[in-house]
């Protein structure tokens, strides 16, 4: 599957190391655990998560009286799935069956925000929905034009103002257009400059309030787009945005470009935010819903 293909780099590196560990050692001792910790940390699972995970493994090993290292392989995948699965909440995108749905996209420049919006527009359109885009990144040079290129590519209109104008006004206009054209899904791009964090967060907040005021129940999602290849940096960005921008879920891009897909686990566990979609390439259909079991199976095959 696409999912599996996109994870080749991670699974090759991770599986190889785990395999070498469980087959190369005769017993489960301190050294074994240390090596396992190292493998997980190298895969960007995150130190805190690794510590908890290995502690749980330790007590399971004791309880179940496991002696053979190879028996730890299925136990590890079981633990990883448990870490990733949502704690009762839905990982699906929150999209209205009827009426206008507004999704906001936030994140730092270069993470793949525009590309994700383009792919998402395509996904909704192919489900038969009417889609509109709002060019809310009025700050970065070329951002509006880039969104228009995606709009043309997937056959979806873009509401835009001039570069440098007020993004909340763009989004306001886009909402009015969406209402009058009976659009199903409005996807709002936003700026991603982090140099001036306070202003950026104020700007996002202003857009948020406009959306909230104009459409009951909206925004239906605030999706934080993160670049998987930036590893622990992505985790730090997530902490910043989570507090300030009301993020409801993560889109993790460029998972195909990293051997460190373990970042998914760190995000889920350390931030308590669901990973909703993953980017597995640059093409229009390279965006897939995230599935914890599929992810872990892909890692272990
Ligand atoms: P933005 O600044 O956040 O809007 O980022 P862009 O959407 O312009 O993306 C930056 C670069 O990342 C572009 O070259 C995209 O083609 C690339 N990109 C985005 N998503 C993915 C992905 O899932 N996989 C890969 N390999 N490249 C991606």
Tab-separated table of C-alpha atoms and ligand atoms in Angstrom:
chain	number	residue	atom	x	y	z
A	1	UNK	CA	0.000	0.000	0.000
A	2	UNK	CA	0.894	3.692	-0.309
A	3	UNK	CA	1.254	3.870	3.418
A	4	UNK	CA	3.749	1.070	3.518
A	5	UNK	CA	5.735	2.449	0.568
A	6	UNK	CA	5.933	5.844	2.178
A	7	UNK	CA	7.391	4.340	5.305
A	8	UNK	CA	10.110	2.305	3.610
A	9	UNK	CA	12.955	4.410	4.909
A	10	UNK	CA	11.780	4.248	8.494
A	11	UNK	CA	10.906	0.588	8.432
A	12	UNK	CA	14.158	-0.444	6.775
A	13	UNK	CA	16.208	1.280	9.396
A	14	UNK	CA	14.009	0.430	12.370
A	15	UNK	CA	13.162	-3.171	11.562
A	16	UNK	CA	16.750	-4.001	10.711
A	17	UNK	CA	17.964	-2.753	14.057
A	18	UNK	CA	15.209	-4.363	16.122
A	19	UNK	CA	15.697	-7.630	14.258
A	20	UNK	CA	19.436	-7.562	14.869
A	21	UNK	CA	18.830	-6.857	18.529
A	22	UNK	CA	16.299	-9.597	19.242
A	23	UNK	CA	18.106	-12.249	17.246
A	24	UNK	CA	21.573	-11.211	18.301
A	25	UNK	CA	21.045	-11.439	22.029
A	26	UNK	CA	20.438	-14.490	24.114
A	27	UNK	CA	18.786	-12.911	27.063
A	28	UNK	CA	16.880	-9.851	28.065
A	29	UNK	CA	19.249	-7.983	30.342
A	30	UNK	CA	20.137	-4.360	31.094
A	31	UNK	CA	22.273	-4.111	27.970
A	32	UNK	CA	19.377	-5.345	25.886
A	33	UNK	CA	17.100	-2.608	27.200
A	34	UNK	CA	19.744	0.033	26.704
A	35	UNK	CA	20.239	-0.963	23.108
A	36	UNK	CA	16.496	-0.980	22.511
A	37	UNK	CA	16.245	2.521	23.994
A	38	UNK	CA	18.952	3.694	21.644
A	39	UNK	CA	17.187	2.276	18.584
A	40	UNK	CA	13.924	3.954	19.551
A	41	UNK	CA	15.561	7.296	20.299
A	42	UNK	CA	17.390	7.182	16.953
A	43	UNK	CA	14.021	6.694	15.252
A	44	UNK	CA	12.871	9.948	16.909
A	45	UNK	CA	10.348	8.303	19.179
A	46	UNK	CA	11.282	10.892	21.823
A	47	UNK	CA	13.172	10.336	25.061
A	48	UNK	CA	10.202	10.626	27.411
A	49	UNK	CA	8.122	8.221	25.358
A	50	UNK	CA	10.993	5.760	25.064
A	51	UNK	CA	11.530	5.701	28.812
A	52	UNK	CA	7.878	4.963	29.479
A	53	UNK	CA	7.686	2.398	26.737
A	54	UNK	CA	10.745	0.494	27.925
A	55	UNK	CA	9.565	0.618	31.542
A	56	UNK	CA	6.292	-0.959	30.478
A	57	UNK	CA	8.154	-3.614	28.526
A	58	UNK	CA	10.258	-4.378	31.579
A	59	UNK	CA	7.266	-5.011	33.787
A	60	UNK	CA	5.543	-7.065	31.078
A	61	UNK	CA	8.652	-9.189	30.712
A	62	UNK	CA	8.668	-9.825	34.454
A	63	UNK	CA	4.959	-10.504	34.706
A	64	UNK	CA	4.766	-12.799	31.720
A	65	UNK	CA	8.131	-14.398	32.568
A	66	UNK	CA	9.448	-13.779	29.059
A	67	UNK	CA	13.005	-14.990	28.522
A	68	UNK	CA	13.531	-15.137	24.793
A	69	UNK	CA	14.345	-11.746	23.187
A	70	UNK	CA	12.438	-12.631	19.998
A	71	UNK	CA	9.228	-12.674	22.015
A	72	UNK	CA	9.686	-8.973	22.608
A	73	UNK	CA	9.060	-8.119	18.966
A	74	UNK	CA	5.272	-8.689	19.031
A	75	UNK	CA	5.107	-7.162	22.482
A	76	UNK	CA	6.815	-4.022	21.231
A	77	UNK	CA	4.425	-3.628	18.302
A	78	UNK	CA	1.485	-4.164	20.647
A	79	UNK	CA	2.801	-1.375	22.876
A	80	UNK	CA	3.368	0.957	19.950
A	81	UNK	CA	-0.181	0.495	18.671
A	82	UNK	CA	-1.520	1.144	22.169
A	83	UNK	CA	0.530	4.347	22.397
A	84	UNK	CA	-0.776	5.559	19.071
A	85	UNK	CA	-4.396	4.668	19.255
A	86	UNK	CA	-6.624	7.475	20.214
A	87	UNK	CA	-7.834	7.554	23.719
A	88	UNK	CA	-11.426	7.151	22.705
A	89	UNK	CA	-11.551	10.245	20.496
A	90	UNK	CA	-11.870	10.028	16.737
A	91	UNK	CA	-8.837	10.398	14.518
A	92	UNK	CA	-11.067	11.108	11.507
A	93	UNK	CA	-11.339	14.639	10.240
A	94	UNK	CA	-14.272	16.503	11.705
A	95	UNK	CA	-16.301	17.292	8.598
A	96	UNK	CA	-19.983	18.239	8.522
A	97	UNK	CA	-22.282	15.922	6.603
A	98	UNK	CA	-24.309	19.003	5.711
A	99	UNK	CA	-23.512	22.691	5.699
A	100	UNK	CA	-20.198	24.485	5.552
A	101	UNK	CA	-17.097	22.957	7.125
A	102	UNK	CA	-14.126	25.248	7.755
A	103	UNK	CA	-10.655	23.812	8.225
A	104	UNK	CA	-7.712	26.012	9.184
A	105	UNK	CA	-4.123	25.046	8.420
A	106	UNK	CA	-1.320	26.381	10.577
A	107	UNK	CA	2.417	25.706	10.703
A	108	UNK	CA	5.858	27.062	9.956
A	109	UNK	CA	6.943	27.953	6.392
A	110	UNK	CA	8.308	25.097	4.344
A	111	UNK	CA	6.615	22.252	6.226
A	112	UNK	CA	4.277	21.493	3.314
A	113	UNK	CA	1.198	23.490	4.276
A	114	UNK	CA	0.297	24.643	0.761
A	115	UNK	CA	0.897	21.202	-0.689
A	116	UNK	CA	-1.281	19.642	2.011
A	117	UNK	CA	-4.115	22.085	1.300
A	118	UNK	CA	-3.874	21.234	-2.412
A	119	UNK	CA	-3.964	17.502	-1.713
A	120	UNK	CA	-6.826	17.921	0.742
A	121	UNK	CA	-8.816	19.995	-1.780
A	122	UNK	CA	-8.350	17.196	-4.283
A	123	UNK	CA	-9.454	14.588	-1.739
A	124	UNK	CA	-12.681	16.439	-0.880
A	125	UNK	CA	-13.384	17.242	-4.504
A	126	UNK	CA	-13.054	13.612	-5.503
A	127	UNK	CA	-15.586	12.803	-2.771
A	128	UNK	CA	-18.001	15.047	-4.668
A	129	UNK	CA	-17.761	18.011	-2.316
A	130	UNK	CA	-17.658	21.661	-3.322
A	131	UNK	CA	-14.353	23.097	-2.151
A	132	UNK	CA	-12.975	26.633	-1.805
A	133	UNK	CA	-9.544	27.848	-0.723
A	134	UNK	CA	-8.699	31.014	1.239
A	135	UNK	CA	-5.238	32.485	0.616
A	136	UNK	CA	-4.661	33.502	4.219
A	137	UNK	CA	-0.873	33.588	4.003
A	138	UNK	CA	-0.563	37.151	2.799
A	139	UNK	CA	2.915	37.506	4.264
A	140	UNK	CA	5.264	35.044	2.578
A	141	UNK	CA	6.314	36.111	-0.927
A	142	UNK	CA	4.700	33.837	-3.482
A	143	UNK	CA	2.389	32.052	-1.049
A	144	UNK	CA	-0.808	33.331	-2.722
A	145	UNK	CA	0.391	32.405	-6.207
A	146	UNK	CA	1.491	28.985	-5.029
A	147	UNK	CA	-1.954	28.304	-3.621
A	148	UNK	CA	-3.489	29.460	-6.918
A	149	UNK	CA	-1.293	26.992	-8.799
A	150	UNK	CA	-2.674	24.224	-6.598
A	151	UNK	CA	-6.207	25.573	-7.071
A	152	UNK	CA	-5.816	25.361	-10.852
A	153	UNK	CA	-4.234	21.940	-10.668
A	154	UNK	CA	-7.120	20.432	-8.717
A	155	UNK	CA	-9.868	22.640	-10.173
A	156	UNK	CA	-10.814	24.623	-7.086
A	157	UNK	CA	-11.287	28.389	-6.715
A	158	UNK	CA	-9.087	30.515	-4.479
A	159	UNK	CA	-10.242	33.656	-2.645
A	160	UNK	CA	-7.346	36.088	-2.436
A	161	UNK	CA	-6.458	39.664	-1.648
A	162	UNK	CA	-3.235	41.503	-2.344
A	163	UNK	CA	0.005	40.454	-0.715
A	164	UNK	CA	0.409	42.104	2.684
A	165	UNK	CA	-3.306	42.552	3.301
A	166	UNK	CA	-5.168	41.458	6.437
A	167	UNK	CA	-5.532	37.656	6.413
A	168	UNK	CA	-8.622	37.800	8.624
A	169	UNK	CA	-10.297	39.919	5.917
A	170	UNK	CA	-9.364	37.328	3.276
A	171	UNK	CA	-10.904	34.586	5.380
A	172	UNK	CA	-14.000	36.707	6.044
A	173	UNK	CA	-14.507	37.191	2.287
A	174	UNK	CA	-13.864	33.526	1.625
A	175	UNK	CA	-16.559	32.578	4.148
A	176	UNK	CA	-19.087	34.904	2.487
A	177	UNK	CA	-18.183	33.440	-0.918
A	178	UNK	CA	-18.448	29.923	0.492
A	179	UNK	CA	-21.926	30.672	1.840
A	180	UNK	CA	-23.238	32.194	-1.352
A	181	UNK	CA	-21.768	29.439	-3.545
A	182	UNK	CA	-22.982	26.688	-1.197
A	183	UNK	CA	-19.498	25.365	-0.672
A	184	UNK	CA	-19.075	22.255	1.494
A	185	UNK	CA	-15.486	22.653	2.617
A	186	UNK	CA	-13.442	25.831	2.984
A	187	UNK	CA	-9.714	25.309	3.492
A	188	UNK	CA	-7.887	28.297	4.978
A	189	UNK	CA	-4.157	28.796	4.539
A	190	UNK	CA	-2.395	30.944	7.144
A	191	UNK	CA	1.036	32.510	7.522
A	192	UNK	CA	3.894	30.558	9.058
A	193	UNK	CA	6.636	33.018	9.914
A	194	UNK	CA	8.052	32.163	13.300
A	195	UNK	CA	10.450	35.094	13.550
A	196	UNK	CA	7.729	37.109	15.181
A	197	UNK	CA	5.869	34.568	17.209
A	198	UNK	CA	3.674	36.950	19.169
A	199	UNK	CA	2.338	38.694	16.055
A	200	UNK	CA	1.810	35.410	14.269
A	201	UNK	CA	-0.218	34.006	17.142
A	202	UNK	CA	-2.271	37.202	17.312
A	203	UNK	CA	-2.939	36.928	13.600
A	204	UNK	CA	-4.010	33.279	13.869
A	205	UNK	CA	-6.223	34.160	16.779
A	206	UNK	CA	-7.922	36.917	14.805
A	207	UNK	CA	-8.616	34.535	11.907
A	208	UNK	CA	-9.903	31.962	14.385
A	209	UNK	CA	-12.353	34.447	15.872
A	210	UNK	CA	-13.651	35.511	12.462
A	211	UNK	CA	-14.266	31.885	11.517
A	212	UNK	CA	-15.927	31.199	14.864
A	213	UNK	CA	-18.188	34.226	14.553
A	214	UNK	CA	-19.225	33.666	10.935
A	215	UNK	CA	-19.834	29.909	10.939
A	216	UNK	CA	-21.486	28.108	13.874
A	217	UNK	CA	-19.334	25.229	15.124
A	218	UNK	CA	-16.308	26.354	13.093
A	219	UNK	CA	-13.390	26.002	12.760
A	220	UNK	CA	-14.113	22.288	12.566
A	221	UNK	CA	-10.399	21.573	12.680
A	222	UNK	CA	-7.237	23.578	13.201
A	223	UNK	CA	-4.661	21.338	11.591
A	224	UNK	CA	-1.045	21.868	12.458
A	225	UNK	CA	1.197	20.827	9.586
A	226	UNK	CA	4.553	19.402	10.690
A	227	UNK	CA	7.525	18.184	8.654
A	228	UNK	CA	8.545	14.695	9.811
A	229	UNK	CA	12.108	15.192	8.556
A	230	UNK	CA	12.707	17.886	11.174
A	231	UNK	CA	12.362	15.392	14.010
A	232	UNK	CA	12.383	16.824	17.498
A	233	UNK	CA	12.119	20.307	16.017
A	234	UNK	CA	8.634	19.405	14.832
A	235	UNK	CA	7.784	18.487	18.382
A	236	UNK	CA	8.890	21.901	19.618
A	237	UNK	CA	6.862	23.688	16.941
A	238	UNK	CA	3.877	21.645	17.979
A	239	UNK	CA	4.242	22.761	21.574
A	240	UNK	CA	4.276	26.426	20.491
A	241	UNK	CA	1.245	26.151	18.221
A	242	UNK	CA	-0.762	23.868	20.468
A	243	UNK	CA	-0.884	26.440	23.230
A	244	UNK	CA	-1.524	29.468	21.064
A	245	UNK	CA	-3.585	28.360	18.083
A	246	UNK	CA	-6.183	25.892	19.365
A	247	UNK	CA	-4.782	23.016	17.317
A	248	UNK	CA	-7.083	19.988	17.059
A	249	UNK	CA	-4.905	17.642	15.030
A	250	UNK	CA	-1.665	17.095	13.168
A	251	UNK	CA	-0.852	16.556	9.515
A	252	UNK	CA	2.614	15.035	9.372
A	253	UNK	CA	4.263	15.599	5.992
A	254	UNK	CA	7.320	14.115	4.256
A	255	UNK	CA	7.118	10.852	6.146
A	256	UNK	CA	8.456	9.326	2.934
A	257	UNK	CA	11.601	11.392	3.241
A	258	UNK	CA	12.732	10.255	6.664
A	259	UNK	CA	14.025	7.152	8.399
A	260	UNK	CA	12.748	8.665	11.626
A	261	UNK	CA	9.030	8.022	11.391
A	262	UNK	CA	9.042	7.382	15.131
A	263	UNK	CA	8.247	11.083	15.463
A	264	UNK	CA	4.586	10.097	14.974
A	265	UNK	CA	4.731	8.228	18.268
A	266	UNK	CA	6.400	11.107	20.096
A	267	UNK	CA	3.789	13.570	18.844
A	268	UNK	CA	0.885	11.377	19.809
A	269	UNK	CA	2.262	10.541	23.208
A	270	UNK	CA	3.981	13.718	24.340
A	271	UNK	CA	1.493	16.212	22.937
A	272	UNK	CA	-1.697	14.271	23.203
A	273	UNK	CA	-2.767	15.468	19.760
A	274	UNK	CA	-4.087	13.036	17.153
A	275	UNK	CA	-2.120	12.609	13.940
A	276	UNK	CA	-4.967	12.834	11.430
A	277	UNK	CA	-3.263	12.692	8.044
A	278	UNK	CA	0.206	11.909	6.782
A	279	UNK	CA	2.019	13.154	3.681
A	280	UNK	CA	3.818	10.377	1.839
A	281	UNK	CA	5.058	12.194	-1.263
A	282	UNK	CA	4.706	15.303	-3.404
A	283	UNK	CA	1.887	14.144	-5.662
A	284	UNK	CA	-1.748	15.082	-5.331
A	285	UNK	CA	-2.874	11.739	-3.951
A	286	UNK	CA	0.048	11.308	-1.564
A	287	UNK	CA	-1.987	12.268	1.480
A	288	UNK	CA	-3.411	9.459	3.555
A	289	UNK	CA	-5.457	9.200	6.727
A	290	UNK	CA	-3.341	8.025	9.612
A	291	UNK	CA	-3.961	4.555	10.935
A	292	UNK	CA	-2.041	3.417	14.025
A	293	UNK	CA	-2.172	-0.300	13.345
A	294	UNK	CA	-1.215	0.099	9.712
A	295	UNK	CA	1.636	2.342	10.754
A	296	UNK	CA	3.055	-0.155	13.228
A	297	UNK	CA	2.585	-3.100	10.845
A	298	UNK	CA	4.390	-1.143	8.151
A	299	UNK	CA	7.252	-0.642	10.577
A	300	UNK	CA	7.524	-4.302	11.418
A	301	UNK	CA	7.280	-5.833	7.957
B	1	LIG	P1	4.699	25.534	2.896
B	1	LIG	O1	5.733	26.618	2.897
B	1	LIG	O2	4.465	24.998	4.251
B	1	LIG	O3	3.442	25.914	2.213
B	1	LIG	O4	5.354	24.295	2.094
B	1	LIG	P2	5.098	23.757	0.623
B	1	LIG	O5	3.720	23.203	0.508
B	1	LIG	O6	5.526	24.757	-0.357
B	1	LIG	O7	6.086	22.495	0.598
B	1	LIG	C1	7.489	22.604	0.712
B	1	LIG	C2	8.142	21.460	-0.060
B	1	LIG	O8	7.843	20.200	0.546
B	1	LIG	C3	7.661	21.340	-1.501
B	1	LIG	O9	8.760	21.084	-2.320
B	1	LIG	C4	6.708	20.149	-1.475
B	1	LIG	O10	6.641	19.480	-2.701
B	1	LIG	C5	7.351	19.282	-0.407
B	1	LIG	N1	6.395	18.371	0.253
B	1	LIG	C6	5.222	18.670	0.868
B	1	LIG	N2	4.640	17.575	1.393
B	1	LIG	C7	5.470	16.525	1.110
B	1	LIG	C8	5.432	15.100	1.400
B	1	LIG	O11	4.514	14.557	2.055
B	1	LIG	N3	6.485	14.369	0.939
B	1	LIG	C9	7.514	14.912	0.246
B	1	LIG	N4	8.503	14.113	-0.153
B	1	LIG	N5	7.577	16.234	-0.043
B	1	LIG	C10	6.573	17.033	0.382
